[in-house]
Short mmCIF file of C-alpha atoms in Angstrom, two decimals:
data_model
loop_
_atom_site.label_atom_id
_atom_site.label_comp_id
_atom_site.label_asym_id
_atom_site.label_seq_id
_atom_site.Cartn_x
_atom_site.Cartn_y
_atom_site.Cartn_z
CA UNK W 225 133.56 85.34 46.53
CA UNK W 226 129.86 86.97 46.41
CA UNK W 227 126.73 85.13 46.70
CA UNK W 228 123.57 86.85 46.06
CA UNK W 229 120.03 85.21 46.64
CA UNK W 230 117.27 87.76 46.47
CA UNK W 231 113.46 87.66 46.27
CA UNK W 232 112.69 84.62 47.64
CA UNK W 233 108.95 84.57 49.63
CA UNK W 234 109.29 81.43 49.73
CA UNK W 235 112.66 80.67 50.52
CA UNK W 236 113.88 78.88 53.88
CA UNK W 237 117.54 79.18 54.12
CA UNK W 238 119.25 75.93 55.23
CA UNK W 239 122.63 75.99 56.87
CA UNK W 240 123.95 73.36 54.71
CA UNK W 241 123.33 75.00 51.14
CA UNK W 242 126.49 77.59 52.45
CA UNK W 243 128.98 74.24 53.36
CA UNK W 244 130.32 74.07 49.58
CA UNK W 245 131.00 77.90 50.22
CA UNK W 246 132.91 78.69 53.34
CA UNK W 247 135.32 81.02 51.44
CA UNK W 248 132.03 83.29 50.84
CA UNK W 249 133.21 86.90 51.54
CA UNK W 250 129.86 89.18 50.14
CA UNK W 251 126.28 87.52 51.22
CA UNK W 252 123.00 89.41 50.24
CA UNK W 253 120.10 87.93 51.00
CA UNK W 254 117.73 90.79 50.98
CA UNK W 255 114.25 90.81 50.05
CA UNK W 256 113.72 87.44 50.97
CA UNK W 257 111.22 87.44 54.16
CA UNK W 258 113.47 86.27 56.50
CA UNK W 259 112.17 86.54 60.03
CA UNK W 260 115.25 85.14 61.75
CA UNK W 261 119.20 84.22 61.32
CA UNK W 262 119.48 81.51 63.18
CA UNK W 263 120.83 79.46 60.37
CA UNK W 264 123.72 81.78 60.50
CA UNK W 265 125.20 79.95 63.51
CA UNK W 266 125.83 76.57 61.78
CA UNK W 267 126.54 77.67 57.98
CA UNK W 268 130.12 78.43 59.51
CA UNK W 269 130.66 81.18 57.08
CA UNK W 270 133.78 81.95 59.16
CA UNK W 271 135.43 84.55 56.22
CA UNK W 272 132.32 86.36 55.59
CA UNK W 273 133.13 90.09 55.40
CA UNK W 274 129.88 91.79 54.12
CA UNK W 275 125.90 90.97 54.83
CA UNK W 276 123.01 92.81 53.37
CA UNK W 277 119.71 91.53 54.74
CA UNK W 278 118.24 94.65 53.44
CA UNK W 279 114.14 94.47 53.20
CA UNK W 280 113.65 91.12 55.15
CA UNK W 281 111.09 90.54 57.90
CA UNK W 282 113.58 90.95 60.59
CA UNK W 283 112.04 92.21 63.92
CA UNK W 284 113.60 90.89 66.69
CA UNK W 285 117.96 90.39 66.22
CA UNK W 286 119.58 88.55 68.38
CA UNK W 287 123.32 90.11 68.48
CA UNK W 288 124.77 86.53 69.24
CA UNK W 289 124.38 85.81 65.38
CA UNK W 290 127.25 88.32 64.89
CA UNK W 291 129.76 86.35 67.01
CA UNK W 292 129.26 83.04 64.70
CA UNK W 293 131.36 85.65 62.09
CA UNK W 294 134.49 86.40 63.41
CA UNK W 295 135.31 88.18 59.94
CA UNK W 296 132.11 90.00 59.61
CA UNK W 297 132.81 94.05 58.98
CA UNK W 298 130.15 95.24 57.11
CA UNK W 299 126.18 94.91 58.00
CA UNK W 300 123.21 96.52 56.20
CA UNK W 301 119.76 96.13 58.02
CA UNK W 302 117.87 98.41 56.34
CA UNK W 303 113.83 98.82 55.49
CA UNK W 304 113.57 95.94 58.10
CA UNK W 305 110.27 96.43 60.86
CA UNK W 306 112.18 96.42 63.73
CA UNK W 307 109.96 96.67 67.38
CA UNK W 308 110.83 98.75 69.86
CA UNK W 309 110.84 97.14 72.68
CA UNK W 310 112.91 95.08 75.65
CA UNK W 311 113.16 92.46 73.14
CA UNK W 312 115.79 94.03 71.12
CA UNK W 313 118.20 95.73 73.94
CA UNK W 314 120.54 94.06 73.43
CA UNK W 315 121.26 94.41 69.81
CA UNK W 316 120.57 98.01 70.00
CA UNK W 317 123.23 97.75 72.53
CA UNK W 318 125.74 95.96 70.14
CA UNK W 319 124.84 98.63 67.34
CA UNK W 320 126.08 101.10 69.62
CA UNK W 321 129.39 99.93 70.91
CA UNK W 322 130.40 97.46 68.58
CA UNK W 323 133.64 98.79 66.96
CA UNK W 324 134.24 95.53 64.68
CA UNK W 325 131.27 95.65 62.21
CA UNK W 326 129.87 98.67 60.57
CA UNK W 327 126.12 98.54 60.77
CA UNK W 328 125.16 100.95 57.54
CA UNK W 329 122.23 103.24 58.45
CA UNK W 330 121.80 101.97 61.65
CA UNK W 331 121.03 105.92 62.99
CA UNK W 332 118.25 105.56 60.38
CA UNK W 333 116.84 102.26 61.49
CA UNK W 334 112.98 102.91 62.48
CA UNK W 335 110.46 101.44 64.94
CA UNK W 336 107.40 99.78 63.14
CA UNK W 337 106.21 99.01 66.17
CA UNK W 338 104.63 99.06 68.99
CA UNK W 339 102.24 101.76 68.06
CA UNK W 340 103.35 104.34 70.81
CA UNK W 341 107.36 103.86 69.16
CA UNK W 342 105.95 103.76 66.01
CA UNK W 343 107.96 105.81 62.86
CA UNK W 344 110.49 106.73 65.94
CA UNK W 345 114.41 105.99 65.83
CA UNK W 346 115.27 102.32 67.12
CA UNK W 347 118.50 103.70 69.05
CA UNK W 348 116.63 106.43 70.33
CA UNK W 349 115.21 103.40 72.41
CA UNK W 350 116.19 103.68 75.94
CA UNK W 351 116.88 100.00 76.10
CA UNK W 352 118.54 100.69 79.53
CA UNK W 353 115.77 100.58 81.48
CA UNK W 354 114.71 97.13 80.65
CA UNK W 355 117.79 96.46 81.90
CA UNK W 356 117.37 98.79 85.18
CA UNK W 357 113.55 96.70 85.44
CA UNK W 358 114.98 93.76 85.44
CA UNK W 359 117.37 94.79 88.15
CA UNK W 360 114.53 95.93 89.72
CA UNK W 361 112.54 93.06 89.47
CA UNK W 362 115.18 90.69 90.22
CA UNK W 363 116.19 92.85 93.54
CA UNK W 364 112.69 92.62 94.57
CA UNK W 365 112.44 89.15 94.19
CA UNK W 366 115.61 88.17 96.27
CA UNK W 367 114.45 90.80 98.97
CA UNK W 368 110.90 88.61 98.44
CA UNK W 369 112.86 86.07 98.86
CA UNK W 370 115.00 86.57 102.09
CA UNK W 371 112.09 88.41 103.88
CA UNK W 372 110.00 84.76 103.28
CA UNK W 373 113.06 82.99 104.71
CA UNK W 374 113.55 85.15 107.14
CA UNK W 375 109.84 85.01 108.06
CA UNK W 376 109.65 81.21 107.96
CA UNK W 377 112.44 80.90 110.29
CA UNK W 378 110.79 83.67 112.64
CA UNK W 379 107.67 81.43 112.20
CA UNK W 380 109.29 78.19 113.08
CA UNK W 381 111.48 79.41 115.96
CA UNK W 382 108.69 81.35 117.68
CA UNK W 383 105.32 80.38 116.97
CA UNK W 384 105.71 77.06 115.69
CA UNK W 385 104.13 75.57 119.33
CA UNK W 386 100.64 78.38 118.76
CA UNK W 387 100.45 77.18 114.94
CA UNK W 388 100.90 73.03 116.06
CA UNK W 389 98.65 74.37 119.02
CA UNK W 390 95.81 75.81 116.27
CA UNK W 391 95.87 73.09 114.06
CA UNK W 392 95.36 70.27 116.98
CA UNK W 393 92.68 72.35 118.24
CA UNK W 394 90.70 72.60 114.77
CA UNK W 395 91.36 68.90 114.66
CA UNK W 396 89.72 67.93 118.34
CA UNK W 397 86.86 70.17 116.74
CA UNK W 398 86.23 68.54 113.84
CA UNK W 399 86.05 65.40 115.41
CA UNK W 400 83.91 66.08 117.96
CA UNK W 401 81.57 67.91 115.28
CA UNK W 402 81.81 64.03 114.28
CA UNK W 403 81.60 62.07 117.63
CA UNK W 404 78.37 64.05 118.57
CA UNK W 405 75.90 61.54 119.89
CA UNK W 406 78.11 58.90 120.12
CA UNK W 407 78.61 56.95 123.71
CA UNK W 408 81.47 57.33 125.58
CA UNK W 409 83.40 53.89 125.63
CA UNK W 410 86.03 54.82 128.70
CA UNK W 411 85.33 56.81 132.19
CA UNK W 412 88.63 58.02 131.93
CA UNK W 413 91.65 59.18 129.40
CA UNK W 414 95.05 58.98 131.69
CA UNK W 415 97.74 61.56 129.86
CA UNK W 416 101.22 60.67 131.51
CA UNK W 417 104.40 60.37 130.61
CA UNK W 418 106.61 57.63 130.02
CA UNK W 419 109.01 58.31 133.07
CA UNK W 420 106.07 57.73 134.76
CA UNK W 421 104.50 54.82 133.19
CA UNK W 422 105.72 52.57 136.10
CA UNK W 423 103.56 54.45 138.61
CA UNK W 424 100.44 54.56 136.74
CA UNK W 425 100.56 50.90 136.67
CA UNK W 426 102.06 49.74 139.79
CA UNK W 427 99.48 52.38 141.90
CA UNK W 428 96.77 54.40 139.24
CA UNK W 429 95.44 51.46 137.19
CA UNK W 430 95.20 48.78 140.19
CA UNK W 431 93.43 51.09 142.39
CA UNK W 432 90.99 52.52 139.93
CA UNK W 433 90.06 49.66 137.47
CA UNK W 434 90.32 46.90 140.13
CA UNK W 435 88.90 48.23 142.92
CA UNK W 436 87.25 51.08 142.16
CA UNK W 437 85.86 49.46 138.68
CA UNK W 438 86.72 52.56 136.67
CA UNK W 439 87.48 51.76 132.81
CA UNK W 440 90.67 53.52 131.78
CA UNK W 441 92.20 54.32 128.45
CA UNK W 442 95.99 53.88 128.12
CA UNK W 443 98.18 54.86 125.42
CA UNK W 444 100.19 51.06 125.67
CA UNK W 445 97.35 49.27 125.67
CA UNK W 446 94.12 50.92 124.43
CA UNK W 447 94.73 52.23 121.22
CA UNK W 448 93.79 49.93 117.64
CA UNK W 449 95.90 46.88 117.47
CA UNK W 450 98.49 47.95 114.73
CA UNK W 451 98.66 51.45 116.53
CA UNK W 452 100.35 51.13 119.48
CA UNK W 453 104.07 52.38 119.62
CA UNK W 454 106.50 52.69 122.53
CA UNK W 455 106.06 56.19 124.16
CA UNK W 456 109.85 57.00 123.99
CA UNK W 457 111.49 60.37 123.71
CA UNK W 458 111.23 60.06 120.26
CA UNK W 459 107.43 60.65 120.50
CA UNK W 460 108.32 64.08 122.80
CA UNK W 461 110.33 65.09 119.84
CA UNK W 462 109.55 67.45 117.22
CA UNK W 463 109.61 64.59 114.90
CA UNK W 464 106.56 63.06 116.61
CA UNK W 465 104.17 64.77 114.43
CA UNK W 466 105.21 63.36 111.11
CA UNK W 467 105.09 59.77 112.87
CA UNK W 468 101.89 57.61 111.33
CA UNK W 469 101.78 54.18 112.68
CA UNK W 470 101.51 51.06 110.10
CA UNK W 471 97.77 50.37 110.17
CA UNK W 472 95.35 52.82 110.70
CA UNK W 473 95.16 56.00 112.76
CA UNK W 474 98.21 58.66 113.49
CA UNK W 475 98.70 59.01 117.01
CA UNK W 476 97.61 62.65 117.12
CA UNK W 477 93.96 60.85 115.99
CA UNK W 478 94.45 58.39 118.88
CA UNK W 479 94.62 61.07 121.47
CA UNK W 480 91.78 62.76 119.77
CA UNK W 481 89.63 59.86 119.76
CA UNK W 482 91.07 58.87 123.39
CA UNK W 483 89.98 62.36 125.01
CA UNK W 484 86.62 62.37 123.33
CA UNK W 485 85.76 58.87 123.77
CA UNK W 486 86.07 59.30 127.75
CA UNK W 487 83.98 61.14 130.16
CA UNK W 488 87.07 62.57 131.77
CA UNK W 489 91.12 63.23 130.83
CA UNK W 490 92.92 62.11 133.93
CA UNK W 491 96.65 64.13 133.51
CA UNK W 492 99.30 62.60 135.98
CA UNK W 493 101.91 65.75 136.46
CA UNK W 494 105.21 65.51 137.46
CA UNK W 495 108.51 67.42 135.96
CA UNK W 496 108.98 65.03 133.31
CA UNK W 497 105.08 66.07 132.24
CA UNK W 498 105.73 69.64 132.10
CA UNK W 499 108.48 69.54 129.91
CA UNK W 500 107.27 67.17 127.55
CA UNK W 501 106.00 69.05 124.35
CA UNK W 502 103.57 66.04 123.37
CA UNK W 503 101.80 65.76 127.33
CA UNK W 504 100.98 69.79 126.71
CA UNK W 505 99.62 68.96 123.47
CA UNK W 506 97.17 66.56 125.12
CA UNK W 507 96.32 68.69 127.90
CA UNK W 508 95.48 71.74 125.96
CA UNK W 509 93.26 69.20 123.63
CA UNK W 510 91.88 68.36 126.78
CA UNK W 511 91.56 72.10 127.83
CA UNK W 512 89.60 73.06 124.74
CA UNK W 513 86.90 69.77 124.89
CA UNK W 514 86.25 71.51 128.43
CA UNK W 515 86.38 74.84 127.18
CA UNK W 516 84.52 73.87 124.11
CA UNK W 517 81.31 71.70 125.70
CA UNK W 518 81.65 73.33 128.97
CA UNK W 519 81.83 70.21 130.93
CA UNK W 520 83.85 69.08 133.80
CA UNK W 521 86.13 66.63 131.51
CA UNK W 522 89.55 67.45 133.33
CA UNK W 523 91.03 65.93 136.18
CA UNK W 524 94.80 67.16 137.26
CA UNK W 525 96.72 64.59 139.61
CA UNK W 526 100.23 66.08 140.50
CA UNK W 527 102.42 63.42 141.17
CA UNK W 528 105.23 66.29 142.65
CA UNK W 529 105.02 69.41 144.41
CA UNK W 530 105.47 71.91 141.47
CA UNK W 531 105.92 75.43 142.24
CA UNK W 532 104.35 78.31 140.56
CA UNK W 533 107.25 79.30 138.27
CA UNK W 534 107.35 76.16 136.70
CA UNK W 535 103.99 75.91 135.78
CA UNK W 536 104.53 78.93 134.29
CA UNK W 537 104.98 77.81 130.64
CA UNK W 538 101.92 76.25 131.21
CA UNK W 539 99.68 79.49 131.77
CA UNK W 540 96.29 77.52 130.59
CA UNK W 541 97.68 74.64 133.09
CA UNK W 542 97.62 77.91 135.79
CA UNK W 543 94.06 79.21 134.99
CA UNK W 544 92.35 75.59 135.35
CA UNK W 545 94.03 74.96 138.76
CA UNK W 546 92.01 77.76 139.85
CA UNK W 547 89.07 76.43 138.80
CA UNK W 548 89.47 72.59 138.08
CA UNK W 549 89.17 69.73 140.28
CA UNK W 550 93.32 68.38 141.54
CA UNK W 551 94.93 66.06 143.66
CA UNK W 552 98.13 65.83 144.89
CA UNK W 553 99.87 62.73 145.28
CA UNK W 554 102.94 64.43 147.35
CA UNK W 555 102.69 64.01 150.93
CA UNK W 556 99.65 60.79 150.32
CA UNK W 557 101.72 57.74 151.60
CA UNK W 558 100.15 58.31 154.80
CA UNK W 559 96.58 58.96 153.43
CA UNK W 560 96.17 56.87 149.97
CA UNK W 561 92.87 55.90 150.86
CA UNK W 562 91.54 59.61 151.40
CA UNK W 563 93.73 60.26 148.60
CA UNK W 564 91.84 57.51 146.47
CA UNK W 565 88.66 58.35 147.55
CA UNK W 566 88.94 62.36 146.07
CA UNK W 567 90.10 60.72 142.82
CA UNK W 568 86.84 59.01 142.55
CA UNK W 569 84.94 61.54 143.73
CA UNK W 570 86.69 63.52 141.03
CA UNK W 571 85.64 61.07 138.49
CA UNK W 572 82.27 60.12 139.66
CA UNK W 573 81.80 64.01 139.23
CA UNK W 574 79.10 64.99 136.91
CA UNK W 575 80.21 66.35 133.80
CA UNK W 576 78.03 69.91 133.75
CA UNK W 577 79.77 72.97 135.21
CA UNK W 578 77.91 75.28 137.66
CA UNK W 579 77.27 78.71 136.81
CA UNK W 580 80.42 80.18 138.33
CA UNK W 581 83.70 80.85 136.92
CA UNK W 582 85.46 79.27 140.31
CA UNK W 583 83.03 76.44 139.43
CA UNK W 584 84.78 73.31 141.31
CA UNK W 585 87.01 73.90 144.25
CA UNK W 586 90.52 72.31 144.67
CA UNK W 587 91.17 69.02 146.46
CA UNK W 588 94.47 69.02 148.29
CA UNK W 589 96.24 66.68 150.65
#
């Protein structure tokens, strides 16, 4: 069975006009204008033998037309303005090493574009290197790829602490780009940690807000009703940063506001302080207001005697014992009222440094 249908510029070929003919052997459908074949897939012209599409509008082919006729032997793409390009690599590809269908002329298929292939032989196209770019490309992009991974984890493992470091640091100065000219509410910001809790309320906060008539900020109870939370070891974790508290305020903006809203950070040290990731964050945000306004806003009251290798994690901890204002609490049982009287001294301390690097001496019992 043959079916011709030839010079149609109008025509639109629909899949179902070829259902009542599935025995079709011979289709020529040239000089019509087609631009594609896609109908081809569902006409299910499974005994088809023979297509001319001679003088049709066909650029682009996509080969996978070819497999929707398993009988298909004979294919004539002739006078058709075929482009040169990446676009048709594989077909050129199937033309080549196809041995089911004969494609007539296909040696003397030409390029009618782009304008560098133009009048040249379409299977003179070396369509392997669009293959060997897109290897390329796609080798560069996994390498890409693994090299970011790679880099993130680098990132994350080893300078995770200096990046959480930077960004708390442009925080505290943004805020106190914010808080200039504002009062300070408290005389003192007491950083501690929560093994230690018990002490800085059984000796610290009798001592210096009932007799001494200091005003003290404490995490438990100073911070915004709706924003207090338990100081746990989940707050030491490295989950503590994506913690925001119901109403209000994260606690990284508590501590902010806490340290810049007192005259001076009070930081109780013991072991438990010193390997606490959150109690180094609030030091060093207590380190840079100093370092920052140049004032004398840090106070360092060791609850332990810590030796000099483990304070060494803590090298900014190191330089300001040098030249900050401590007391020891070690070795005081016998002496808590000269011990009391240096920490009020230390926070009765103006707030201007002198001149010197070695500005303030240390205080040791």
């Amino acid at each position: 069975m043959v079916l011709k249908i030839r010079k149609n510029n109008d025509w639109r070929p629909n899949p179902a006009i070829f259902q009542p003919v599935t025995a079709l052997e011979t289709l020529d459908l040239s000089k019509n204008h087609l631009k594609s074949l896609d109908f081809l897939f569902e006409a299910n012209l499974t005994q088809l033998q023979k297509l001319i599409l001679q003088n049709n509008d066909l650029s682009v082919m996509n080969e996978k037309v070819f497999e929707a006729l398993p009988s298909l032997q004979y294919l004539d793409l002739s006078l058709n303005p075929f482009v040169c390009n990446c676009s048709n690599a594989g077909f050129i590809h199937w033309v080549v090493f196809n041995r089911r269908v004969y494609v007539e002329g296909a040696f003397q298929y030409k390029c009618a574009s782009p304008q560098a292939h133009l009048g040249a032989f379409l299977l003179d196209f070396n369509y392997r290197w669009c293959w060997e770019s897109t290897g390329f490309f796609c080798f560069v992009s996994s390498s890409a790829l693994v090299l970011l991974v790679i880099l993130c984890s680098f990132i994350y493992h080893f300078l995770r602490v200096q990046l959480l470091y930077s960004f708390y640091l442009l925080r505290a100065f943004l805020y106190h780009r914010k808080r200039q000219g504002c009062a300070e509410i408290y005389d003192a910001f007491v950083s501690y940690n929560v093994h230690d809790e018990e002490w800085v309320y059984r000796e610290l906060v009798p001592e210096l807000e009932e007799r001494q008539g200091w005003k003290l900020c404490l995490h438990h109870r100073d911070f915004q009703p709706g924003e207090r939370t338990l100081k746990s070891s989940l707050l030491h974790s490295l989950f503590y940063d994506s913690i925001v508290l119901c109403s209000g305020k994260a606690i990284l903006e508590n501590i902010i506001s806490a340290i810049y809203s007192s005259r001076k950070t009070l930081c109780v040290i013991s072991h438990q302080y010193l390997h606490s990731e959150w109690c180094s964050r609030e030091i060093q945000m207590a380190s840079f207001r100093l370092l920052d306004e140049k004032k004398d806003v840090l106070v360092l009251l060791f609850l332990e005697e810590l030796s000099s290798n483990q304070l060494s994690p803590f090298f900014r901890m190191r330089k300001l014992l040098r030249r900050r204002t401590y007391v020891s609490w070690s070795g005081a049982r016998s002496h808590r009222g000269l011990f009391w009287e240096k920490v009020r001294r230390a926070l009765q301390s103006g707030t201007e440094l002198p001149a010197e690097a070695c500005c303030l001496q240390t205080c040791d019992l």
